[in-house]
mmCIF file of C-alpha atoms and ligand atoms in Angstrom:
data_model
loop_
_atom_site.group_PDB
_atom_site.id
_atom_site.type_symbol
_atom_site.label_atom_id
_atom_site.label_comp_id
_atom_site.label_asym_id
_atom_site.label_seq_id
_atom_site.Cartn_x
_atom_site.Cartn_y
_atom_site.Cartn_z
ATOM 1 C CA UNK A 156 -36.016 33.269 -25.479
ATOM 2 C CA UNK A 157 -32.810 31.284 -24.903
ATOM 3 C CA UNK A 158 -31.530 29.358 -27.932
ATOM 4 C CA UNK A 159 -29.366 26.278 -27.475
ATOM 5 C CA UNK A 160 -26.902 25.834 -30.344
ATOM 6 C CA UNK A 161 -24.484 22.990 -31.030
ATOM 7 C CA UNK A 162 -22.335 23.759 -34.061
ATOM 8 C CA UNK A 163 -19.867 26.484 -34.969
ATOM 9 C CA UNK A 164 -21.974 27.284 -38.044
ATOM 10 C CA UNK A 165 -25.202 27.759 -36.041
ATOM 11 C CA UNK A 166 -23.379 29.963 -33.579
ATOM 12 C CA UNK A 167 -21.842 32.156 -36.286
ATOM 13 C CA UNK A 168 -25.233 32.543 -37.989
ATOM 14 C CA UNK A 169 -26.969 33.498 -34.744
ATOM 15 C CA UNK A 170 -24.261 36.013 -33.854
ATOM 16 C CA UNK A 171 -24.373 37.768 -37.223
ATOM 17 C CA UNK A 172 -27.390 39.851 -36.254
ATOM 18 C CA UNK A 173 -26.997 39.911 -32.458
ATOM 19 C CA UNK A 174 -27.116 43.431 -30.979
ATOM 20 C CA UNK A 175 -23.698 44.624 -29.766
ATOM 21 C CA UNK A 176 -21.858 44.803 -27.461
ATOM 22 C CA UNK A 177 -21.907 41.140 -26.625
ATOM 23 C CA UNK A 178 -20.937 39.506 -23.321
ATOM 24 C CA UNK A 179 -19.574 35.957 -23.200
ATOM 25 C CA UNK A 180 -19.649 33.713 -20.123
ATOM 26 C CA UNK A 181 -17.568 30.560 -20.706
ATOM 27 C CA UNK A 182 -18.549 27.687 -18.385
ATOM 28 C CA UNK A 183 -18.189 23.955 -17.983
ATOM 29 C CA UNK A 184 -21.787 23.646 -16.812
ATOM 30 C CA UNK A 185 -23.058 22.402 -13.433
ATOM 31 C CA UNK A 186 -24.025 26.004 -12.915
ATOM 32 C CA UNK A 187 -24.307 27.553 -9.464
ATOM 33 C CA UNK A 188 -24.779 31.000 -7.897
ATOM 34 C CA UNK A 189 -21.244 31.956 -8.904
ATOM 35 C CA UNK A 190 -22.160 31.488 -12.574
ATOM 36 C CA UNK A 191 -25.451 33.312 -12.023
ATOM 37 C CA UNK A 192 -23.486 36.324 -10.790
ATOM 38 C CA UNK A 193 -21.457 36.247 -14.051
ATOM 39 C CA UNK A 194 -24.646 36.048 -16.158
ATOM 40 C CA UNK A 195 -26.173 38.943 -14.209
ATOM 41 C CA UNK A 196 -23.090 41.114 -14.714
ATOM 42 C CA UNK A 197 -22.972 40.232 -18.427
ATOM 43 C CA UNK A 198 -26.708 40.913 -18.776
ATOM 44 C CA UNK A 199 -26.368 44.309 -17.057
ATOM 45 C CA UNK A 200 -23.516 45.417 -19.331
ATOM 46 C CA UNK A 201 -24.455 44.015 -22.771
ATOM 47 C CA UNK A 202 -27.577 43.780 -24.965
ATOM 48 C CA UNK A 203 -26.525 40.252 -26.015
ATOM 49 C CA UNK A 204 -25.268 37.478 -23.728
ATOM 50 C CA UNK A 205 -23.777 34.163 -24.844
ATOM 51 C CA UNK A 206 -22.931 31.350 -22.414
ATOM 52 C CA UNK A 207 -20.891 28.334 -23.428
ATOM 53 C CA UNK A 208 -21.322 24.976 -21.708
ATOM 54 C CA UNK A 209 -18.445 22.694 -22.553
ATOM 55 C CA UNK A 210 -16.570 20.307 -20.271
ATOM 56 C CA UNK A 211 -13.172 20.810 -21.847
ATOM 57 C CA UNK A 212 -11.245 17.518 -21.952
ATOM 58 C CA UNK A 213 -7.922 19.299 -22.590
ATOM 59 C CA UNK A 214 -7.823 21.035 -19.213
ATOM 60 C CA UNK A 215 -8.073 17.854 -17.121
ATOM 61 C CA UNK A 216 -4.658 16.368 -16.448
ATOM 62 C CA UNK A 217 -6.308 13.398 -14.682
ATOM 63 C CA UNK A 218 -8.705 11.548 -17.015
ATOM 64 C CA UNK A 219 -10.908 10.419 -14.106
ATOM 65 C CA UNK A 220 -11.596 14.054 -13.147
ATOM 66 C CA UNK A 221 -12.994 14.662 -16.632
ATOM 67 C CA UNK A 222 -15.211 11.579 -16.461
ATOM 68 C CA UNK A 223 -16.573 12.377 -13.016
ATOM 69 C CA UNK A 224 -17.090 16.106 -13.695
ATOM 70 C CA UNK A 225 -20.780 16.692 -12.830
ATOM 71 C CA UNK A 226 -23.109 17.354 -15.768
ATOM 72 C CA UNK A 227 -26.776 18.327 -16.080
ATOM 73 C CA UNK A 228 -27.405 20.264 -19.268
ATOM 74 C CA UNK A 229 -31.191 20.575 -18.910
ATOM 75 C CA UNK A 230 -30.816 22.209 -15.506
ATOM 76 C CA UNK A 231 -27.992 24.439 -16.774
ATOM 77 C CA UNK A 232 -30.081 25.640 -19.710
ATOM 78 C CA UNK A 233 -33.001 26.508 -17.437
ATOM 79 C CA UNK A 234 -30.639 28.562 -15.228
ATOM 80 C CA UNK A 235 -29.349 30.371 -18.327
ATOM 81 C CA UNK A 236 -32.922 31.056 -19.411
ATOM 82 C CA UNK A 237 -33.830 32.400 -15.959
ATOM 83 C CA UNK A 238 -30.830 34.752 -16.116
ATOM 84 C CA UNK A 239 -31.777 36.053 -19.561
ATOM 85 C CA UNK A 240 -28.913 34.468 -21.513
ATOM 86 C CA UNK A 241 -29.724 34.821 -25.232
ATOM 87 C CA UNK A 242 -27.619 31.991 -26.628
ATOM 88 C CA UNK A 243 -26.258 28.848 -24.974
ATOM 89 C CA UNK A 244 -23.525 27.213 -27.037
ATOM 90 C CA UNK A 245 -23.263 23.578 -25.891
ATOM 91 C CA UNK A 246 -21.158 21.879 -28.575
ATOM 92 C CA UNK A 247 -19.926 18.315 -28.905
ATOM 93 C CA UNK A 248 -16.139 17.906 -28.633
ATOM 94 C CA UNK A 249 -15.521 17.884 -32.399
ATOM 95 C CA UNK A 250 -17.203 21.274 -32.883
ATOM 96 C CA UNK A 251 -14.654 22.782 -30.512
ATOM 97 C CA UNK A 252 -11.649 20.676 -31.536
ATOM 98 C CA UNK A 253 -12.459 20.266 -35.211
ATOM 99 C CA UNK A 254 -11.015 17.252 -37.076
ATOM 100 C CA UNK A 255 -7.262 17.724 -37.498
ATOM 101 C CA UNK A 256 -7.128 20.289 -34.678
ATOM 102 C CA UNK A 257 -3.436 20.736 -33.898
ATOM 103 C CA UNK A 258 -2.912 23.999 -32.008
ATOM 104 C CA UNK A 259 -2.101 24.608 -28.359
ATOM 105 C CA UNK A 260 -1.990 28.008 -26.702
ATOM 106 C CA UNK A 261 0.658 28.142 -23.985
ATOM 107 C CA UNK A 262 0.988 31.163 -21.725
ATOM 108 C CA UNK A 263 4.429 31.569 -20.107
ATOM 109 C CA UNK A 264 5.625 32.272 -16.570
ATOM 110 C CA UNK A 265 2.337 33.050 -14.835
ATOM 111 C CA UNK A 266 0.857 29.717 -15.882
ATOM 112 C CA UNK A 267 3.681 27.676 -14.279
ATOM 113 C CA UNK A 268 3.425 28.011 -10.464
ATOM 114 C CA UNK A 269 0.499 27.097 -8.181
ATOM 115 C CA UNK A 270 -2.283 25.457 -10.245
ATOM 116 C CA UNK A 271 0.093 25.135 -13.199
ATOM 117 C CA UNK A 272 2.605 23.162 -11.122
ATOM 118 C CA UNK A 273 -0.083 21.027 -9.490
ATOM 119 C CA UNK A 274 -1.950 20.315 -12.744
ATOM 120 C CA UNK A 275 0.532 20.045 -15.646
ATOM 121 C CA UNK A 276 -1.063 21.050 -18.956
ATOM 122 C CA UNK A 277 -4.161 22.481 -17.280
ATOM 123 C CA UNK A 278 -3.608 26.082 -18.362
ATOM 124 C CA UNK A 279 -2.681 25.058 -21.909
ATOM 125 C CA UNK A 280 -6.113 23.445 -22.074
ATOM 126 C CA UNK A 281 -7.828 26.493 -20.600
ATOM 127 C CA UNK A 282 -5.987 29.009 -22.811
ATOM 128 C CA UNK A 283 -6.606 26.937 -25.933
ATOM 129 C CA UNK A 284 -10.353 26.543 -25.391
ATOM 130 C CA UNK A 285 -10.817 30.174 -24.349
ATOM 131 C CA UNK A 286 -8.893 31.336 -27.447
ATOM 132 C CA UNK A 287 -11.291 29.268 -29.580
ATOM 133 C CA UNK A 288 -14.306 30.738 -27.763
ATOM 134 C CA UNK A 289 -12.985 34.280 -28.096
ATOM 135 C CA UNK A 290 -12.367 33.680 -31.819
ATOM 136 C CA UNK A 291 -15.778 32.164 -32.466
ATOM 137 C CA UNK A 292 -17.893 34.523 -30.413
ATOM 138 C CA UNK A 293 -15.932 37.745 -30.942
ATOM 139 C CA UNK A 294 -17.449 39.163 -27.754
ATOM 140 C CA UNK A 295 -16.568 42.644 -26.560
ATOM 141 C CA UNK A 296 -16.433 41.333 -22.980
ATOM 142 C CA UNK A 297 -15.956 37.958 -21.285
ATOM 143 C CA UNK A 298 -16.690 37.203 -17.640
ATOM 144 C CA UNK A 299 -14.784 34.873 -15.300
ATOM 145 C CA UNK A 300 -14.870 34.199 -11.550
ATOM 146 C CA UNK A 301 -12.058 35.597 -9.408
ATOM 147 C CA UNK A 302 -12.180 32.283 -7.497
ATOM 148 C CA UNK A 303 -9.890 30.990 -10.235
ATOM 149 C CA UNK A 304 -7.535 33.962 -9.879
ATOM 150 C CA UNK A 305 -4.611 32.425 -11.756
ATOM 151 C CA UNK A 306 -6.935 31.379 -14.595
ATOM 152 C CA UNK A 307 -8.081 34.998 -14.930
ATOM 153 C CA UNK A 308 -4.445 36.151 -15.071
ATOM 154 C CA UNK A 309 -3.544 33.547 -17.692
ATOM 155 C CA UNK A 310 -6.549 34.436 -19.882
ATOM 156 C CA UNK A 311 -5.857 38.181 -19.550
ATOM 157 C CA UNK A 312 -2.248 37.669 -20.568
ATOM 158 C CA UNK A 313 -3.248 35.498 -23.513
ATOM 159 C CA UNK A 314 -5.824 38.041 -24.734
ATOM 160 C CA UNK A 315 -3.328 40.882 -24.396
ATOM 161 C CA UNK A 316 -0.396 39.049 -26.015
ATOM 162 C CA UNK A 317 -2.470 37.732 -28.930
ATOM 163 C CA UNK A 318 -4.257 41.080 -29.373
ATOM 164 C CA UNK A 319 -7.662 39.449 -28.966
ATOM 165 C CA UNK A 320 -10.287 42.198 -28.794
ATOM 166 C CA UNK A 321 -12.294 40.683 -25.916
ATOM 167 C CA UNK A 322 -12.011 42.472 -22.553
ATOM 168 C CA UNK A 323 -11.541 40.000 -19.670
ATOM 169 C CA UNK A 324 -13.669 40.907 -16.646
ATOM 170 C CA UNK A 325 -13.154 39.220 -13.268
ATOM 171 C CA UNK A 326 -16.169 38.978 -10.951
ATOM 172 C CA UNK A 327 -16.012 38.512 -7.166
ATOM 173 C CA UNK A 328 -16.063 35.020 -5.639
ATOM 174 C CA UNK A 329 -19.521 33.973 -4.437
ATOM 175 C CA UNK A 330 -19.538 32.156 -1.089
ATOM 176 C CA UNK A 331 -21.835 30.005 1.013
ATOM 177 C CA UNK A 332 -22.900 31.680 4.291
ATOM 178 C CA UNK A 333 -20.074 29.793 6.088
ATOM 179 C CA UNK A 334 -17.454 31.180 3.680
ATOM 180 C CA UNK A 335 -16.939 28.185 1.371
ATOM 181 C CA UNK A 336 -16.362 29.447 -2.169
ATOM 182 C CA UNK A 337 -18.942 28.065 -4.611
ATOM 183 C CA UNK A 338 -17.470 25.457 -6.935
ATOM 184 C CA UNK A 339 -18.773 22.618 -9.070
ATOM 185 C CA UNK A 340 -16.454 20.371 -7.065
ATOM 186 C CA UNK A 341 -18.262 21.003 -3.757
ATOM 187 C CA UNK A 342 -20.841 18.395 -4.749
ATOM 188 C CA UNK A 343 -18.173 15.693 -4.275
ATOM 189 C CA UNK A 344 -17.575 16.542 -0.591
ATOM 190 C CA UNK A 345 -18.818 14.006 1.960
ATOM 191 C CA UNK A 346 -20.842 15.663 4.791
ATOM 192 C CA UNK A 347 -17.865 15.770 7.202
ATOM 193 C CA UNK A 348 -15.635 17.198 4.454
ATOM 194 C CA UNK A 349 -18.258 19.816 3.587
ATOM 195 C CA UNK A 350 -18.356 20.822 7.259
ATOM 196 C CA UNK A 351 -14.543 21.131 7.289
ATOM 197 C CA UNK A 352 -14.151 22.962 3.960
ATOM 198 C CA UNK A 353 -14.757 26.562 5.188
ATOM 199 C CA UNK A 354 -11.281 26.278 6.747
ATOM 200 C CA UNK A 355 -9.873 27.591 3.436
ATOM 201 C CA UNK A 356 -11.714 30.858 3.863
ATOM 202 C CA UNK A 357 -10.830 31.057 7.567
ATOM 203 C CA UNK A 358 -7.141 30.666 6.691
ATOM 204 C CA UNK A 359 -7.381 33.458 4.099
ATOM 205 C CA UNK A 360 -9.249 35.734 6.521
ATOM 206 C CA UNK A 361 -6.695 35.185 9.267
ATOM 207 C CA UNK A 362 -3.787 36.020 6.944
ATOM 208 C CA UNK A 363 -5.491 38.987 5.258
ATOM 209 C CA UNK A 364 -6.444 40.346 8.694
ATOM 210 C CA UNK A 365 -2.773 40.254 9.732
ATOM 211 C CA UNK A 366 -1.798 42.035 6.505
ATOM 212 C CA UNK A 367 -4.430 44.698 7.156
ATOM 213 C CA UNK A 368 -2.993 45.253 10.622
ATOM 214 C CA UNK A 369 0.452 45.847 9.091
ATOM 215 C CA UNK A 370 2.210 42.468 8.794
ATOM 216 C CA UNK A 371 4.298 42.420 5.604
ATOM 217 C CA UNK A 372 6.233 39.154 5.883
ATOM 218 C CA UNK A 373 5.172 36.633 3.243
ATOM 219 C CA UNK A 374 6.412 33.754 5.402
ATOM 220 C CA UNK A 375 4.426 34.905 8.441
ATOM 221 C CA UNK A 376 1.243 34.974 6.328
ATOM 222 C CA UNK A 377 1.994 31.554 4.784
ATOM 223 C CA UNK A 378 2.681 30.131 8.255
ATOM 224 C CA UNK A 379 -0.560 31.653 9.546
ATOM 225 C CA UNK A 380 -2.570 29.943 6.815
ATOM 226 C CA UNK A 381 -0.761 26.628 7.400
ATOM 227 C CA UNK A 382 -1.569 26.790 11.150
ATOM 228 C CA UNK A 383 -5.277 27.406 10.520
ATOM 229 C CA UNK A 384 -5.370 24.482 8.073
ATOM 230 C CA UNK A 385 -3.428 22.224 10.459
ATOM 231 C CA UNK A 386 -6.202 22.578 13.035
ATOM 232 C CA UNK A 387 -8.634 20.846 10.620
ATOM 233 C CA UNK A 388 -7.802 17.116 10.483
ATOM 234 C CA UNK A 389 -9.671 16.462 7.191
ATOM 235 C CA UNK A 390 -7.785 19.231 5.351
ATOM 236 C CA UNK A 391 -4.642 18.121 3.486
ATOM 237 C CA UNK A 392 -2.891 21.242 2.157
ATOM 238 C CA UNK A 393 -1.301 21.043 -1.290
ATOM 239 C CA UNK A 394 0.071 24.559 -1.458
ATOM 240 C CA UNK A 395 -0.173 27.789 0.487
ATOM 241 C CA UNK A 396 1.044 30.863 -1.347
ATOM 242 C CA UNK A 397 1.677 34.561 -0.844
ATOM 243 C CA UNK A 398 2.671 35.770 -4.285
ATOM 244 C CA UNK A 399 3.143 38.967 -6.239
ATOM 245 C CA UNK A 400 -0.259 39.836 -7.730
ATOM 246 C CA UNK A 401 1.241 40.528 -11.173
ATOM 247 C CA UNK A 402 3.948 37.871 -11.556
ATOM 248 C CA UNK A 403 2.862 35.193 -9.049
ATOM 249 C CA UNK A 404 6.450 35.019 -7.736
ATOM 250 C CA UNK A 405 6.456 33.991 -4.055
ATOM 251 C CA UNK A 406 7.101 36.979 -1.786
ATOM 252 C CA UNK A 407 9.420 37.321 1.193
ATOM 253 C CA UNK A 408 8.127 40.845 1.753
ATOM 254 C CA UNK A 409 4.824 42.318 0.619
ATOM 255 C CA UNK A 410 5.515 45.795 -0.715
ATOM 256 C CA UNK A 411 2.733 45.984 -3.325
ATOM 257 C CA UNK A 412 -0.416 43.993 -4.135
ATOM 258 C CA UNK A 413 -0.280 40.276 -3.345
ATOM 259 C CA UNK A 414 -2.379 37.207 -3.974
ATOM 260 C CA UNK A 415 -3.012 34.823 -1.082
ATOM 261 C CA UNK A 416 -3.972 31.446 -2.476
ATOM 262 C CA UNK A 417 -4.255 27.862 -1.369
ATOM 263 C CA UNK A 418 -5.181 24.404 -2.604
ATOM 264 C CA UNK A 419 -6.401 21.824 -0.124
ATOM 265 C CA UNK A 420 -7.559 18.244 -0.482
ATOM 266 C CA UNK A 421 -10.496 16.752 1.390
ATOM 267 C CA UNK A 422 -10.405 13.059 0.536
ATOM 268 C CA UNK A 423 -10.394 12.923 -3.265
ATOM 269 C CA UNK A 424 -11.787 16.446 -3.680
ATOM 270 C CA UNK A 425 -9.383 19.295 -4.292
ATOM 271 C CA UNK A 426 -10.519 22.830 -3.436
ATOM 272 C CA UNK A 427 -8.860 26.170 -4.158
ATOM 273 C CA UNK A 428 -9.506 29.673 -2.886
ATOM 274 C CA UNK A 429 -7.736 33.022 -2.828
ATOM 275 C CA UNK A 430 -7.834 36.604 -1.681
ATOM 276 C CA UNK A 431 -6.275 39.607 -3.326
ATOM 277 C CA UNK A 432 -4.457 42.021 -1.000
ATOM 278 C CA UNK A 433 -4.664 45.304 -2.855
ATOM 279 C CA UNK A 434 -1.995 47.809 -1.948
ATOM 280 C CA UNK A 435 -3.467 51.299 -1.522
ATOM 281 C CA UNK A 436 -3.038 53.421 -4.637
HETATM 282 O O1 PAF B 798 -13.538 28.121 -15.307
HETATM 283 C C1 PAF B 798 -14.037 27.287 -16.091
HETATM 284 O O2 PAF B 798 -15.176 26.841 -15.909
HETATM 285 C C2 PAF B 798 -13.208 26.796 -17.271
HETATM 286 O O3 PAF B 798 -11.856 26.725 -16.946
HETATM 287 C C3 PAF B 798 -13.418 27.622 -18.545
HETATM 288 C C4 PAF B 798 -12.929 29.057 -18.358
HETATM 289 C C5 PAF B 798 -14.898 27.632 -18.918
HETATM 290 C C6 PAF B 798 -12.627 27.021 -19.700
HETATM 291 O O4 PAF B 798 -13.033 25.715 -19.969
#
């Protein structure tokens, strides 16, 4: 049976006798198939699974995005129950940021480009809340979607640098049949924007296909993605990147693994997607 807990104290008490190892899936709710894939992976690898549902105000640099973030806790809890999650932690804000809370976790260079540049303060908010979750839950493993590739890198770096004992596991992006990566934001797309949105995946496929056939120029791959996006009038690109997969520095030449990533606006909805180009060996 899935238990829904609200306070830090209830969570600590419930975890005291939970069978180990324990898998944690941090979420902001509005769960979709991408989250289900994280729950399934956590369930397969751990006798205990905890999911958190918390729309984290500190990771929204635009207040309106926080307010309009979609929420439906009852539906989320029933999805968790169907996926065999043991504990759902769905706290109010002051159980996460306790009175007098005055700590921010800032990860360095890899949190600055791409999403970090577009959304100042975003990764501080993510790293801070995930550090709290890791501290409270003490899970052996935590599961995140590779769709937010830079987020995974930031959290991994934080866990390594702060010697947090939770292993960070990235799970593959789940897509609609037309290639659109699942995201809680997709619900905001108007029908014409929804029809246009698979252009992100097409741009990534075109560039990764070129790389697979031997192209190693970062600029050629960036230009390829820009051209695919330019053919879709509703798509307004924010950034197109071919970056080193470890440092996120933009690449002139791809000699090792690289991350293709892009952020594109459709009206007021901002979508991101990425593909990892893994160098053999
Ligand atoms: O990816 C998300 O849903 C959030 O950034 C996370 C990791 C749950 C932190 O609030």
